[in-house]
Coordinates of C-alpha atoms in Angstrom, one line a residue:
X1 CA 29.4 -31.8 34.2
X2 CA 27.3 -33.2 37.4
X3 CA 24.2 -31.6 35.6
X4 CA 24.2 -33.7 32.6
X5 CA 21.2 -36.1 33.0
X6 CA 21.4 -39.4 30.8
X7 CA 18.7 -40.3 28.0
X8 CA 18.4 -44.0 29.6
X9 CA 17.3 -47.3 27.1
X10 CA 14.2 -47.5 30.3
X11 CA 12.9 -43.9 29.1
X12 CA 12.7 -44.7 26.1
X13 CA 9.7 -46.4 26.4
X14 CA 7.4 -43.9 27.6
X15 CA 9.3 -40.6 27.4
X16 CA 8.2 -37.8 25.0
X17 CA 11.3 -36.2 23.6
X18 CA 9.7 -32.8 22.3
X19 CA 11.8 -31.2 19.1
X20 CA 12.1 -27.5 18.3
X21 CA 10.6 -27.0 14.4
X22 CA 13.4 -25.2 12.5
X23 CA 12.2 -26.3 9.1
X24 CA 8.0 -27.0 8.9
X25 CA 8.0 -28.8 5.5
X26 CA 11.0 -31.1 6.3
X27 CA 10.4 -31.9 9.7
X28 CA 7.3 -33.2 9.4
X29 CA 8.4 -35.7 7.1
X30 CA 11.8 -36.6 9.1
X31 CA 9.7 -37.1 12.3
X32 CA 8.3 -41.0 11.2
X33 CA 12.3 -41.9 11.1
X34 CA 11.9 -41.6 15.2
X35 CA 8.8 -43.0 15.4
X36 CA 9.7 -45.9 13.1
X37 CA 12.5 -46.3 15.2
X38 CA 10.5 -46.4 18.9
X39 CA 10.7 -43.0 19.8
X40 CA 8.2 -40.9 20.7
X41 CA 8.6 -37.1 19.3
X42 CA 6.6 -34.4 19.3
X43 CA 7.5 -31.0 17.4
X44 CA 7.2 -28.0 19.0
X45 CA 4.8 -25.7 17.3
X46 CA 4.5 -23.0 20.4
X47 CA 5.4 -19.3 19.3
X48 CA 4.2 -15.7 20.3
X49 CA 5.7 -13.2 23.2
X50 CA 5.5 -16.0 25.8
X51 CA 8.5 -18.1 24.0
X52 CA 10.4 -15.0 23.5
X53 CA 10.0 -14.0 27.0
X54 CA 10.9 -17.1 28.4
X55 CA 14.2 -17.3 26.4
X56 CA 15.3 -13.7 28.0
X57 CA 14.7 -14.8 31.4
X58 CA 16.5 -18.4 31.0
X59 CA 19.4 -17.2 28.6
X60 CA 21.5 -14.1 28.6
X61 CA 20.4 -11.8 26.7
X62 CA 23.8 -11.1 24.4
X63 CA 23.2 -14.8 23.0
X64 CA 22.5 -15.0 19.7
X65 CA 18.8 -15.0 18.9
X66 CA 18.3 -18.5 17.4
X67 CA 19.2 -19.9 20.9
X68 CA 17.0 -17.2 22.6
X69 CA 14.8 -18.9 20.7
X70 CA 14.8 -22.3 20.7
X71 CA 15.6 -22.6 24.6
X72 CA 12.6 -20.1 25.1
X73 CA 10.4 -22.5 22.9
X74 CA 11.4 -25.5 25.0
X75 CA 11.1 -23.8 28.3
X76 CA 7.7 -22.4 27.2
X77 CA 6.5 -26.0 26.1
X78 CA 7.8 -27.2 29.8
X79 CA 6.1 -24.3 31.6
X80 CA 2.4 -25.2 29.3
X81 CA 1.1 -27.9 31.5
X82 CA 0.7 -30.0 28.1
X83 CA 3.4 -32.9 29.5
X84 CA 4.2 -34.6 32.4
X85 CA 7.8 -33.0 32.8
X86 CA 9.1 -36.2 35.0
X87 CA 8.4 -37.9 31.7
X88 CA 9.6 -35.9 29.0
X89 CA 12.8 -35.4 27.2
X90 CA 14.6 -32.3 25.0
X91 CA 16.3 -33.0 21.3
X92 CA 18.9 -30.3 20.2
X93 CA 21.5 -30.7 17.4
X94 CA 25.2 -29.9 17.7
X95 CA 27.3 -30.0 14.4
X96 CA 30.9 -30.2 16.2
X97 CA 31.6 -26.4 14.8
X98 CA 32.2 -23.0 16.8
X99 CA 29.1 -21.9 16.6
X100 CA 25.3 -22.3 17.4
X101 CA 25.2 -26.2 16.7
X102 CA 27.2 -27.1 19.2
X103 CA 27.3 -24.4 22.0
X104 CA 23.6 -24.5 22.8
X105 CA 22.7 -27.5 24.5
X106 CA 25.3 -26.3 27.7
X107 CA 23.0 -23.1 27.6
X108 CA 20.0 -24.9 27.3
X109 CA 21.0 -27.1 30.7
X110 CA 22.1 -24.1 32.6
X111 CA 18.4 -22.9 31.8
X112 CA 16.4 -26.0 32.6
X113 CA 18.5 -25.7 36.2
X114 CA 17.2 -22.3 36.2
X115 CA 14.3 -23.0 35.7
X116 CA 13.9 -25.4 38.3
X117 CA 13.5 -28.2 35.3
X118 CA 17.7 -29.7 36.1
X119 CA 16.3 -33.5 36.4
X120 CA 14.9 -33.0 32.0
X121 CA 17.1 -35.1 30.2
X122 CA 18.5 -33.1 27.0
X123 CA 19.7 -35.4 23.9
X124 CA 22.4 -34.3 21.6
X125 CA 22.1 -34.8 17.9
X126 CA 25.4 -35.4 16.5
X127 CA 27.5 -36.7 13.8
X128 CA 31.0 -35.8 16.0
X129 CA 30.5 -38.3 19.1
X130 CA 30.2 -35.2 21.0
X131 CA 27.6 -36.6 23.6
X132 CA 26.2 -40.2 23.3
X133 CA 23.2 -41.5 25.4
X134 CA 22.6 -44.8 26.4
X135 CA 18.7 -44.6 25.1
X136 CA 19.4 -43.2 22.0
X137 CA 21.5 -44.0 19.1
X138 CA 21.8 -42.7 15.6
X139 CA 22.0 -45.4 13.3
X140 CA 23.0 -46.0 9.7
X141 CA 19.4 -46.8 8.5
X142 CA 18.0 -43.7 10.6
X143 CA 20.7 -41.0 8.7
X144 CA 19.4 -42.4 5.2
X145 CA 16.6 -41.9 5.9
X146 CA 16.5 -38.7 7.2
X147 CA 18.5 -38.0 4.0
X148 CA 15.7 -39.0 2.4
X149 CA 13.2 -36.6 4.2
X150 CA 15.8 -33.6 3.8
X151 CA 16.0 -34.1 0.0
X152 CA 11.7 -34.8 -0.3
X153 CA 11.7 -31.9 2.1
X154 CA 14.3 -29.2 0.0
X155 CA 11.9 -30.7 -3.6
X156 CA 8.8 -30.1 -2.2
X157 CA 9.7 -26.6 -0.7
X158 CA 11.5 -25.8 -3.7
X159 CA 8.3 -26.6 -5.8
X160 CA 6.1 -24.8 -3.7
X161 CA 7.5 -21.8 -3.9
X162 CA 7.3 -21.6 -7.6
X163 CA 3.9 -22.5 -7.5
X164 CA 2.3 -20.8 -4.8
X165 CA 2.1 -16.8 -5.8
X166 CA 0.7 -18.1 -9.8
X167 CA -1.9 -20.6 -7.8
X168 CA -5.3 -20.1 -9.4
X169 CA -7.1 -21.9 -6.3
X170 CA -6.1 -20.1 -3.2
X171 CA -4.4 -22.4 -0.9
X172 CA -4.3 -25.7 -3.5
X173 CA -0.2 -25.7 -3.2
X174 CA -0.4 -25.5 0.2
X175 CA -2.8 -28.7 0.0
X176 CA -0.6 -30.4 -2.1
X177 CA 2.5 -29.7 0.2
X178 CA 0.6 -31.2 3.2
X179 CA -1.0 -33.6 1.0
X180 CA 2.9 -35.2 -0.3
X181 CA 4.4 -34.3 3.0
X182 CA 2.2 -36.9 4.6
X183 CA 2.7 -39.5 2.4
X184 CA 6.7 -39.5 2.2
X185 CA 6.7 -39.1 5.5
X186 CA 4.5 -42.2 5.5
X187 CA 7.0 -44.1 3.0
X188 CA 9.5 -43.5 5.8
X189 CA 7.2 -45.0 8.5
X190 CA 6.6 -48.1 6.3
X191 CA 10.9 -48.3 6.3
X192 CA 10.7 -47.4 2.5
X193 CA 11.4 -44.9 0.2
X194 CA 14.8 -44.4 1.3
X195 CA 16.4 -46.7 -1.8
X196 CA 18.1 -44.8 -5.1
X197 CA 15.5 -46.0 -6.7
X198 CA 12.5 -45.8 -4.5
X199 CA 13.7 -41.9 -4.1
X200 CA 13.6 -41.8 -8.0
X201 CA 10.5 -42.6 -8.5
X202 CA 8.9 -40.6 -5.7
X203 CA 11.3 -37.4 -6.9
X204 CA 9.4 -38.1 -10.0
X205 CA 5.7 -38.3 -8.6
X206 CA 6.3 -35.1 -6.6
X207 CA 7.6 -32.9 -9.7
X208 CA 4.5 -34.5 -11.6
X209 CA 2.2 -33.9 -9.2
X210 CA 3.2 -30.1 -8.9
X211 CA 3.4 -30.1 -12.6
X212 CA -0.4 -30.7 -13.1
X213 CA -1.3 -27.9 -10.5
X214 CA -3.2 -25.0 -12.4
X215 CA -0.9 -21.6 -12.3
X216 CA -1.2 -18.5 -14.2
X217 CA 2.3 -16.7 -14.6
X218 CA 2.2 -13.4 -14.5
X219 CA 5.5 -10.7 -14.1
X220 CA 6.0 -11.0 -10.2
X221 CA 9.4 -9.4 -8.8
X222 CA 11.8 -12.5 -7.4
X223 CA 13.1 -12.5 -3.8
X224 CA 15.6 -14.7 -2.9
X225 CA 16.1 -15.9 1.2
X226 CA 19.3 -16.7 2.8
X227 CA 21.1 -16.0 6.7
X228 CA 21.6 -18.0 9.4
X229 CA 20.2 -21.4 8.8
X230 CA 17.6 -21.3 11.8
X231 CA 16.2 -17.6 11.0
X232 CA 16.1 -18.2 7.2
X233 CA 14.2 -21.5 7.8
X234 CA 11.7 -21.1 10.9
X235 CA 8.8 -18.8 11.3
X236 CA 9.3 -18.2 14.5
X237 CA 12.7 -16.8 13.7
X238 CA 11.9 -14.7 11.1
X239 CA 8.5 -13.2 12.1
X240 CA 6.8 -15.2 9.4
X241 CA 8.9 -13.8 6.7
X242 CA 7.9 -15.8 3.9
X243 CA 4.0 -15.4 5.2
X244 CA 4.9 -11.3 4.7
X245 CA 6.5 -11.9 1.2
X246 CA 3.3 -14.1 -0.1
X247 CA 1.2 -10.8 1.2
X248 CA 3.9 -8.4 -1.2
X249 CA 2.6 -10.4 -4.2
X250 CA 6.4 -11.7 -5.0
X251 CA 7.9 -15.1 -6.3
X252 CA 10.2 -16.1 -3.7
X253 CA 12.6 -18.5 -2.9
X254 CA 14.6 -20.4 -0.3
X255 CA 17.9 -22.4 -0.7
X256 CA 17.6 -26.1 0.3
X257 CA 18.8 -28.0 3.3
X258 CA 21.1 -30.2 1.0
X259 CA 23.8 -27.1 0.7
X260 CA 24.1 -27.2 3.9
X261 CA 24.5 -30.7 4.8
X262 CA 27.4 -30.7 1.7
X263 CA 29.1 -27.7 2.6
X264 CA 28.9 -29.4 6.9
X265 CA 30.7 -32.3 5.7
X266 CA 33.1 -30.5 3.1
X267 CA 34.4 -28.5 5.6
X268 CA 35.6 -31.9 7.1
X269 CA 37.4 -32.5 4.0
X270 CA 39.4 -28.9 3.4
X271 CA 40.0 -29.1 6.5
X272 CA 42.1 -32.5 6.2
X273 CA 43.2 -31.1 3.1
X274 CA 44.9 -28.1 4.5
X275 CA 46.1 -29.3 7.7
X276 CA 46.6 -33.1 7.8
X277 CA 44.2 -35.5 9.5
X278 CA 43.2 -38.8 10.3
X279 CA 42.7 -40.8 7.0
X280 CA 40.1 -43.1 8.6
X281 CA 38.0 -39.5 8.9
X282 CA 38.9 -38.9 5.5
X283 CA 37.5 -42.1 4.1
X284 CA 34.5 -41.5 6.2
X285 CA 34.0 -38.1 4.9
X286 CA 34.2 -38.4 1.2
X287 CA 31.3 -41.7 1.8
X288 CA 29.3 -39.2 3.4
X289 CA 29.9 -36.0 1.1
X290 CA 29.0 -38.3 -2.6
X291 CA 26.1 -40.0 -1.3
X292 CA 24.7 -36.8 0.0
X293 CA 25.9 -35.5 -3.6
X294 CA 24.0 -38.4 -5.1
X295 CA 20.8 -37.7 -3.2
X296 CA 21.2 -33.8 -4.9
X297 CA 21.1 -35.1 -8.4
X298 CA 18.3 -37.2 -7.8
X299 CA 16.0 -34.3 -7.0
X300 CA 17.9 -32.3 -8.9
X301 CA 17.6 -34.6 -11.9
X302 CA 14.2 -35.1 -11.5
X303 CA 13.1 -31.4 -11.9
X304 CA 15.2 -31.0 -14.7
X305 CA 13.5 -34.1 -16.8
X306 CA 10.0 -34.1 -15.8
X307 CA 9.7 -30.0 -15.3
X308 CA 10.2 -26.8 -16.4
X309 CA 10.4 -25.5 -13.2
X310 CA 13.4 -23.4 -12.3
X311 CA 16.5 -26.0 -11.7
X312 CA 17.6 -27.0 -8.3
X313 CA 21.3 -25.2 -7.6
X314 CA 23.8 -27.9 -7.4
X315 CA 26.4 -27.6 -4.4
X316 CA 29.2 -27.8 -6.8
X317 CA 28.0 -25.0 -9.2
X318 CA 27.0 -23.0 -5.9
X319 CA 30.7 -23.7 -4.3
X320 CA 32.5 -22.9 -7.8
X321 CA 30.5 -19.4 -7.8
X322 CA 32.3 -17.9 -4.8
X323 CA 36.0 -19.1 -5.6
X324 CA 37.4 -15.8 -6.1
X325 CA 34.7 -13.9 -3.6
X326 CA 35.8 -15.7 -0.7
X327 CA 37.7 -18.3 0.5
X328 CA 36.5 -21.4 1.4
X329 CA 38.3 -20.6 4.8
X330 CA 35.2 -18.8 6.0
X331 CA 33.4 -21.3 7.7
X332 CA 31.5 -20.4 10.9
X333 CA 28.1 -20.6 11.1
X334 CA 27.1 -20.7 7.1
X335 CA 30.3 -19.6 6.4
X336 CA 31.1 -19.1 2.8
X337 CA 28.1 -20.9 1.5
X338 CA 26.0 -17.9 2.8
X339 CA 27.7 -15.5 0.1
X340 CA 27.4 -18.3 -2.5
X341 CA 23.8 -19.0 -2.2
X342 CA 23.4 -15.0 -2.8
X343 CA 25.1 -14.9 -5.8
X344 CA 23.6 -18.7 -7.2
X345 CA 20.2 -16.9 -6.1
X346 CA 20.9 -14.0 -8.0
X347 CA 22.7 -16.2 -11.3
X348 CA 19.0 -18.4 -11.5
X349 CA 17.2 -14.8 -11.7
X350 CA 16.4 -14.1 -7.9
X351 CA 18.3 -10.7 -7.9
X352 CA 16.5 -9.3 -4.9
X353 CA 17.7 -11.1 -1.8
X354 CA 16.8 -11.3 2.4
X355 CA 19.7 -11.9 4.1
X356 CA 18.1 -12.9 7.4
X357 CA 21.1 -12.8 10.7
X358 CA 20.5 -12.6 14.3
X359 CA 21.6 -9.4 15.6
X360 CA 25.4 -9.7 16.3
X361 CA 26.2 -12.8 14.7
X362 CA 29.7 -12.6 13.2
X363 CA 29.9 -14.7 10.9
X364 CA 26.5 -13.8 9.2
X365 CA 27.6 -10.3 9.3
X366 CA 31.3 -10.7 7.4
X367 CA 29.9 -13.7 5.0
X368 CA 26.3 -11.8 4.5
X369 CA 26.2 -8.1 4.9
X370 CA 30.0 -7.9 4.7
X371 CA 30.0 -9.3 1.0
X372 CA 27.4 -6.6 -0.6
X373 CA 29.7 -4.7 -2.2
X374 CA 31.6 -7.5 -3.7
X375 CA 29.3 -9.2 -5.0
X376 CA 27.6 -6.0 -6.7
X377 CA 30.4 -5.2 -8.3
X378 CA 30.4 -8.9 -10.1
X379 CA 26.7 -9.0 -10.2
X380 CA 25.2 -5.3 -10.0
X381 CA 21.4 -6.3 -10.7
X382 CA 21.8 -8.2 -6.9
X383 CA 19.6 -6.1 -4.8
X384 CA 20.4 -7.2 -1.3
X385 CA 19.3 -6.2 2.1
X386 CA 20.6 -7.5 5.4
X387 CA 17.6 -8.3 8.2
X388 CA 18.6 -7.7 11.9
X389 CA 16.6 -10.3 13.5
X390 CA 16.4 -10.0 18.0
X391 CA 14.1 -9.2 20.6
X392 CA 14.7 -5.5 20.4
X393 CA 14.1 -5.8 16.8
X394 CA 10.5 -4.4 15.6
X395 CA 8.5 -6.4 12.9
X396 CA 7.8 -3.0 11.5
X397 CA 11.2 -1.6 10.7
X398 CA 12.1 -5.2 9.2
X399 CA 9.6 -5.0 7.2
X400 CA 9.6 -1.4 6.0
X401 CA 13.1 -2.2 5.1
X402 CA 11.8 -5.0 2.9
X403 CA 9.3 -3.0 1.5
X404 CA 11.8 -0.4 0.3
X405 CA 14.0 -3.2 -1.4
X406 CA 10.8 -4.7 -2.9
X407 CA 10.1 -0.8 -4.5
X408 CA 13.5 -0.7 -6.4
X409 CA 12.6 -4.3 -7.6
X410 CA 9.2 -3.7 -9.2
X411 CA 11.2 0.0 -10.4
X412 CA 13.6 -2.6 -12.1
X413 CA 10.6 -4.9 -13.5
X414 CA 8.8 -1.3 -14.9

């Protein structure tokens, strides 16, 4: 394509590459890995009508929301005055699949020629040697320790969430989120914490440290959060979903990044399994899928030993759950794991779940709002319901809809 501009090793240097914020908590604590490495990154933290806008002018508006979204956050950033646009540079992932991942960043050049910004260099971040870039290179030590941030992220998060509606000082587990985001994030910077047993011991300070914070239980109905990985994660996708759950005086509580990153890479795997493949892949895959299995039980481990907070879900336990819901066929978008994290939500005493999807999205649909009734019938406390999220979407009806879920919860708790 003649509009594919190259991220050279010379822009490196003094290029910002600027980084749409799907996940707050583990972002911020993946972001040193760049820095560490001699990038300069910036996350986006832009949001309101003006990124919406700017996606519906620059994308069609039948595209699925999340990359209404992000391309409307980047193009809005471009559009601010805040950088020098003949010196700046745009980070997207792509996951190799048939979905979002990888299909965005063509949309998100056709925009930038749209919008008259055609000379912005976009960078893929990939795992599939889908696009590679001259200036920048994903390298062993970088992946672990973004592994790293991902699982300090997913504990942290995980934590939080228990902690936060119980909190007897208003806003101390938000403190203490900032407070240990900061400092694994500057374990990464310092090109530590990334070690088995580094990770241990930090897994362990961050369970302890939420430990000692001062709660109060009290009987709070429990909301469980799962869709599409970008709307169940970002703010800015989900009209501060989580900020309009803390306000319904609920528990709630969000599926890590882990089960996603396992359930990625096992698709490699049945995939081989089911129809051949190269063995070399193979190999390559199963390193990938037990170290990233190993980095689970460490946090997992660690909340279960020094806690007794509710247990992180393990990816096999999740995956075992759904054998004879679905078939591990299903694996656009989240695929299978969507219905699974429902029903391991539902199985650690989150019964009433948001399934957040962008308006039309097929596979959310099928795997999500599609599986209701099945899993009701092997579960029928599960009080589900399925979020439309898109421009045309009002903030009110979503959460009125909530709201009505939330009453049949605290009818339940009565």
């Amino acid at each position: 394509m003649s509009n594919i501009i190259e991220f050279t090793k010379e822009m490196k240097k003094d290029y910002t590459i600027l980084v749409p914020d799907m996940a707050p908590v583990h972002f911020k604590i993946i972001m040193p890995v760049f820095i560490q490495e001699g990038y300069h990154v910036e996350l986006l933290d832009n949001q309101g009508s003006g990124v919406v806008n700017s996606g519906l002018k620059y994308v069609h508006n039948d595209t699925c929301y999340p990359a209404l979204l992000v391309i409307g956050q980047m193009i809005d950033a471009l559009n601010s005055g805040r950088y020098d646009i003949h010196k700046v540079a745009l980070l997207i992932t792509q996951t190799g699949g048939g979905c979002r991942a990888s299909n965005y960043i063509h949309l998100l050049r056709k925009a930038l020629v749209k919008a008259g910004y055609g000379f912005i260099p976009v960078i893929s971040l990939n795992m599939s040697g889908l696009e590679k870039n001259s200036g920048f290179k994903l390298t062993l030590s970088m992946l672990r320790k973004a592994i790293a941030g991902m699982v300090y992220g997913d504990l942290i998060m995980h934590l939080a969430n228990q902690c936060r509606p119980y909190e007897i000082t208003k806003g101390s587990t938000d403190e203490l989120v900032d407070k240990l985001g900061a400092k694994c994030a500057s374990y990464l910077n310092a090109n530590k914490g990334y070690g088995i047993n580094q990770m241990k011991d930090i897994c362990k300070m961050i369970v302890q440290e939420f430990a000692k914070l001062p709660i109060e239980k009290t009987i709070k109905p429990k909301v469980g959060i799962v869709g599409e990985i970008y709307v169940k994660y970002a703010p800015l996708g989900n009209n501060n979903l989580e900020k309009f759950l803390q306000s319904q005086d609920v528990e709630y509580m969000v599926p890590g990044l882990m089960g996603f990153a396992l359930f990625k890479v096992d698709n490699r795997l049945e995939d081989i399994k089911l129809y051949g493949g190269n063995i070399g892949k193979k190999v390559v895959c199963k390193i990938l899928f037990d170290y990233l299995q190993k980095m689970e039980g460490v946090m997992a481990d660690a909340v279960q030993k020094y806690s007794s907070f509710v247990p992180i879900g393990r990816y096999a336990h999740t995956k075992e759950l759904v054998k004879d819901i679905v078939g591990y066929g299903f694996k656009m978008g989240e695929g299978w794991l969507l219905t699974a994290e429902i029903m391991e939500l539902c199985d650690q005493g989150y019964e009433n779940v948001v399934c957040t999807q962008p308006f039309g999205c097929l596979p959310n649909h099928i795997n999500g709002k599609g599986m209701i009734r099945k899993i009701t019938t092997v579960m029928p406390n599960a009080n589900i319901v399925a979020i439309d999220y898109d421009p045309s979407a009002t903030k009110v009806n979503q959460e009125n809809r909530i709201k009505l879920m939330l009453s049949i919860a605290r009818e339940k708790l009565k």
